mmCIF file of C-alpha atoms in Angstrom:
data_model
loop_
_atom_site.group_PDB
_atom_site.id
_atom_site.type_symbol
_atom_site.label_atom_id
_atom_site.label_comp_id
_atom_site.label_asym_id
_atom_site.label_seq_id
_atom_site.Cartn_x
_atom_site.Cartn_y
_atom_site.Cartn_z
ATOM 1 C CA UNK G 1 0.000 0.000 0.000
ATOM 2 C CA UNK G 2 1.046 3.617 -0.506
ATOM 3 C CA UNK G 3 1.131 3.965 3.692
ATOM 4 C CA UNK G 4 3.531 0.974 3.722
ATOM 5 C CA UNK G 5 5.744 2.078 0.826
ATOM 6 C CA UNK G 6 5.871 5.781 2.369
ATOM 7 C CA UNK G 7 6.980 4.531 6.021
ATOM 8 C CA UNK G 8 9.567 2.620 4.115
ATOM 9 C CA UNK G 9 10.511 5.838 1.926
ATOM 10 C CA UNK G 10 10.789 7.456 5.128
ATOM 11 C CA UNK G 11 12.728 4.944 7.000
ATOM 12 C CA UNK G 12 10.537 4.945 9.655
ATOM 13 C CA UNK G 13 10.548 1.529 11.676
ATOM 14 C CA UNK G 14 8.842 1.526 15.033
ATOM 15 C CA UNK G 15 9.191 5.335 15.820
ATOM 16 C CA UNK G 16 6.073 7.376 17.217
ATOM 17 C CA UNK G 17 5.485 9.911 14.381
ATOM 18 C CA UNK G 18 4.860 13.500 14.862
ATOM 19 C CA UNK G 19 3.818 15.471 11.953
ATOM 20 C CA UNK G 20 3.163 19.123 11.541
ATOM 21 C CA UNK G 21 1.116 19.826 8.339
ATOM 22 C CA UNK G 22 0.904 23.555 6.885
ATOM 23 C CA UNK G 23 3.230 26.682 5.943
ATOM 24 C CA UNK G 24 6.911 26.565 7.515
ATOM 25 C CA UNK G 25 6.511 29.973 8.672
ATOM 26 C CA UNK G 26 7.043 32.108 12.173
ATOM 27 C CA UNK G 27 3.419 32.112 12.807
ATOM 28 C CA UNK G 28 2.542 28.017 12.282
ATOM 29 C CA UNK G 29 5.507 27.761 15.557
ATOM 30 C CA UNK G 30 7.839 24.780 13.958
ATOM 31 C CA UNK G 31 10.449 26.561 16.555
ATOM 32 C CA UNK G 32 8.143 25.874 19.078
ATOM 33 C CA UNK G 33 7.486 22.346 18.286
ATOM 34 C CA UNK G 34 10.853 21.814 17.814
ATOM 35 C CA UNK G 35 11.930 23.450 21.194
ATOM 36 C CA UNK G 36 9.174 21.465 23.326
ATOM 37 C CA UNK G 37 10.985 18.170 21.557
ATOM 38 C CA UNK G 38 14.186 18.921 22.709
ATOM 39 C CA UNK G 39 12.729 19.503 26.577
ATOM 40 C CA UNK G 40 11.271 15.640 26.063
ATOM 41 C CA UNK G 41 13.168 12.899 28.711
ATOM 42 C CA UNK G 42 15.761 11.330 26.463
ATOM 43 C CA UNK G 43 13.805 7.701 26.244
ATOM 44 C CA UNK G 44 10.642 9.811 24.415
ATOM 45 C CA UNK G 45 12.566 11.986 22.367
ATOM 46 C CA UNK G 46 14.765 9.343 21.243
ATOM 47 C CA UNK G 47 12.010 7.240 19.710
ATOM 48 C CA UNK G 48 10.527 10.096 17.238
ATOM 49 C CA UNK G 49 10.272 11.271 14.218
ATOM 50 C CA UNK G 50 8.791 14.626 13.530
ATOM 51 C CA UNK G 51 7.522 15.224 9.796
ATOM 52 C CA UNK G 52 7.507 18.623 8.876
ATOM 53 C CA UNK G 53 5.028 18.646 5.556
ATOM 54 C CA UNK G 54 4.685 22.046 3.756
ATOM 55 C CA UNK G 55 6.708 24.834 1.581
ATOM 56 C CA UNK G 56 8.224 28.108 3.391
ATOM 57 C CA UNK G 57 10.478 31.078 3.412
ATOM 58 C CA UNK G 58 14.133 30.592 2.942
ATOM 59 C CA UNK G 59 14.621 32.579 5.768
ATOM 60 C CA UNK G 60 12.354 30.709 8.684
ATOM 61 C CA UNK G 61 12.739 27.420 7.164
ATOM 62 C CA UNK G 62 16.550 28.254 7.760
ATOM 63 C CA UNK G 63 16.504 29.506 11.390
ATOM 64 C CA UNK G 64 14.094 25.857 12.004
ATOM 65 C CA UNK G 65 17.362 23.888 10.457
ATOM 66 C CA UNK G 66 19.651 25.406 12.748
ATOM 67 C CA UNK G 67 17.209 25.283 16.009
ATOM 68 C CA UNK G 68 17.325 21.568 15.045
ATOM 69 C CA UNK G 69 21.333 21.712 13.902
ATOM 70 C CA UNK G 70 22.113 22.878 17.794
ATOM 71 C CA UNK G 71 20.026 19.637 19.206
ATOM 72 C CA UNK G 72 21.200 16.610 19.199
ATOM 73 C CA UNK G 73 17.962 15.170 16.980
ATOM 74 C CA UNK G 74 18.875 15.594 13.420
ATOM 75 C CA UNK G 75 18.215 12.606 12.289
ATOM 76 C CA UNK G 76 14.893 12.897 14.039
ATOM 77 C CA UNK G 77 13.131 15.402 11.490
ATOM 78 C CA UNK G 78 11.662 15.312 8.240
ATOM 79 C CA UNK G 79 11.074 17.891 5.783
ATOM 80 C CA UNK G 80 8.518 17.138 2.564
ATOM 81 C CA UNK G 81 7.566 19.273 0.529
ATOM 82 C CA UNK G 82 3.563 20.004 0.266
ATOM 83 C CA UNK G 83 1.467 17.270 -0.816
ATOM 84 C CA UNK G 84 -1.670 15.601 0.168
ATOM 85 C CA UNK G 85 -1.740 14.980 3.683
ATOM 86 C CA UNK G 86 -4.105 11.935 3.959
ATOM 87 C CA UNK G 87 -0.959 9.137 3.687
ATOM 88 C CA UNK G 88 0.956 11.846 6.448
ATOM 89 C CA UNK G 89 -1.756 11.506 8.337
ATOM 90 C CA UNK G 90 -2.122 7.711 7.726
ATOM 91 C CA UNK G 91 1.308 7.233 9.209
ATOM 92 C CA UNK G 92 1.330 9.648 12.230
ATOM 93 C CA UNK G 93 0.526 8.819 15.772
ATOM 94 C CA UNK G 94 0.090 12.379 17.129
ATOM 95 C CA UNK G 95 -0.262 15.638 14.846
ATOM 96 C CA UNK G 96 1.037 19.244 16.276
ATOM 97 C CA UNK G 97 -0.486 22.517 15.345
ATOM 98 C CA UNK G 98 2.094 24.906 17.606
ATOM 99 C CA UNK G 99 0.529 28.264 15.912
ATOM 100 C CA UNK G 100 1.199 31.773 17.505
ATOM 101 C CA UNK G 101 -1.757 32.468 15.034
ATOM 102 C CA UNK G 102 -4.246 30.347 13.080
ATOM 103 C CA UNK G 103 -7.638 30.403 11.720
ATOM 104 C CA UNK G 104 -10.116 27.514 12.050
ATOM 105 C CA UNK G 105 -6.765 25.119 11.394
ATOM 106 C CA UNK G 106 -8.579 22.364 8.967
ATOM 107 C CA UNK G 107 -5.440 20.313 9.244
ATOM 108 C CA UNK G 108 -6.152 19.802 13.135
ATOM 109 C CA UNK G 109 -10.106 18.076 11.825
ATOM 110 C CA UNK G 110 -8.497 16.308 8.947
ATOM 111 C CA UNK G 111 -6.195 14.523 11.594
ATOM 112 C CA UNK G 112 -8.842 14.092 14.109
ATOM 113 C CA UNK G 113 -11.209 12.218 11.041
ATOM 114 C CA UNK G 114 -8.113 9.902 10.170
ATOM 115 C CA UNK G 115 -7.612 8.992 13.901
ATOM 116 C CA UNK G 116 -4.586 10.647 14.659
ATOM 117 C CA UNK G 117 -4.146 12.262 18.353
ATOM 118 C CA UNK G 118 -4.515 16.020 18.005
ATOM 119 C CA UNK G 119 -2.320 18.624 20.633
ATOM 120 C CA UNK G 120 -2.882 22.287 19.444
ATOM 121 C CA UNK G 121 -2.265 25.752 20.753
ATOM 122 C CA UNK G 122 -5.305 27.499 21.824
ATOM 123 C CA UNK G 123 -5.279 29.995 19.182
ATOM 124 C CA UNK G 124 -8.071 30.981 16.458
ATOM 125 C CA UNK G 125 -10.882 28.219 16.892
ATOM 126 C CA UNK G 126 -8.872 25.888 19.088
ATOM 127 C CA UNK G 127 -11.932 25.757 21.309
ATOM 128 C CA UNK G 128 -14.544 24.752 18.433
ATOM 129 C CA UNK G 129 -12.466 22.079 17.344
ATOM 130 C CA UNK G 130 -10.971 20.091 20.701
ATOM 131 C CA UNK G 131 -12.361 19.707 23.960
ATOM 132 C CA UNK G 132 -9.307 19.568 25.741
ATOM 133 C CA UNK G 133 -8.577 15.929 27.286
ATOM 134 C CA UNK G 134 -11.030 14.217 25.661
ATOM 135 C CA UNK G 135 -10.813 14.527 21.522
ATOM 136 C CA UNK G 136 -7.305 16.534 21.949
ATOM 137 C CA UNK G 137 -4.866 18.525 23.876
ATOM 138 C CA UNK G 138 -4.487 22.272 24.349
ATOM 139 C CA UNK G 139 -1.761 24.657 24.847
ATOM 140 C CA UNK G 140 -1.290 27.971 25.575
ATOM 141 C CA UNK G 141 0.804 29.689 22.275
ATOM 142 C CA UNK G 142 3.695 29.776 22.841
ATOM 143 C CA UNK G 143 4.103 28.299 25.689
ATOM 144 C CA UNK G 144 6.496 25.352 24.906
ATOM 145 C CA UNK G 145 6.532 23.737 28.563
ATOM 146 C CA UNK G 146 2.966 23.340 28.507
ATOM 147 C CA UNK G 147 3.443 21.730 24.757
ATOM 148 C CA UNK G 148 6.348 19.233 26.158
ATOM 149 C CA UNK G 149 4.131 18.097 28.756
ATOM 150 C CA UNK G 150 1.153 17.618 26.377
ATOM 151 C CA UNK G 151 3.721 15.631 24.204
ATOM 152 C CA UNK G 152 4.925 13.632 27.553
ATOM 153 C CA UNK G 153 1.176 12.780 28.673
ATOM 154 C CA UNK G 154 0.631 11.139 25.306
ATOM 155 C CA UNK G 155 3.731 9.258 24.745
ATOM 156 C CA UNK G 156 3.878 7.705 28.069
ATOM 157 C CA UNK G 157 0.376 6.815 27.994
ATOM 158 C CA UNK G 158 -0.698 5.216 24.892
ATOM 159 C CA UNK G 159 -3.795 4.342 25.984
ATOM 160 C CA UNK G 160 -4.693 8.341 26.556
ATOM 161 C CA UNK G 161 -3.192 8.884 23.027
ATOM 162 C CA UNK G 162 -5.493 6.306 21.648
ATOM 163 C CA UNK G 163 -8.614 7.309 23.540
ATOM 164 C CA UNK G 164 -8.014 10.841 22.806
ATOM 165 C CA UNK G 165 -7.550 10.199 18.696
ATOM 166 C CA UNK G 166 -10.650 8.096 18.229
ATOM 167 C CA UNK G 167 -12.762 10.008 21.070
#
């Protein structure tokens, strides 16, 4: 199948995927994600790969390389360029939407349909989207503590992630 053929592509073997699905820019928070990552205990962090999937200024998508370039993770992220998200989806476990700013954020539902355990920042229609705990997790933007510990909850408990993406 194309899900198969893409974890393959991707080299992923048993890691817990993280994707983040829209613009590389300042205000969709890939520094944030990335920062709240590199807080994780070294056994969580260790077993991830993060999927960056979108297009994005030279400039951002540069100062995101060398956030990642100072950690010691990598080999842990994935840039692709935009395509159709549905086999991105397929393949993730947990899907981040870190924005300082964001509208309704379709890419947080579209996740949610294909079962994927949604953590979001509480910004534009966070609230008409997740009730937080029970069909996803919410963060205050910015605020990457509060995002490492919404990653932490999730990964340690995989029954919580799995209630929370099919709730």
């Amino acid at each position: 199948s194309q899900v198969v053929e893409l974890r393959k592509n991707l080299n992923l073997n048993k890691e817990v995927v993280i994707s983040l699905v829209g613009g590389i820019n300042f205000n969709k928070g890939h520094d944030i994600l990335i920062k709240s990552i590199i807080k994780l205990e070294p056994y969580l962090k260790y077993r991830l790969k993060i999927i960056f999937l979108g297009e994005g200024g030279d400039q951002y998508i540069s100062e995101v390389k060398e956030l990642i370039n100072q950690s010691d993770l990598t080999d842990r992220f994935i840039f692709l360029p935009f395509q159709n998200p549905k086999n991105i989806y397929h393949i993730s476990d947990i899907v981040v939407l870190p924005s300082r700013k964001e509208g309704y954020g379709l890419v947080i539902v579209e996740a949610m349909l294909m079962g994927c355990c949604a953590i979001r920042s509480k910004s534009g229609g966070a609230y008409d989207q997740i009730q937080n705990g029970v069909t996803g997790l919410l963060f205050e933007a910015e605020n990457i503590d509060q995002l490492a510990d919404s990653l932490t909850l999730v990964l340690k408990d995989k029954k919580k992630k799995k209630k929370i993406a099919t709730s």
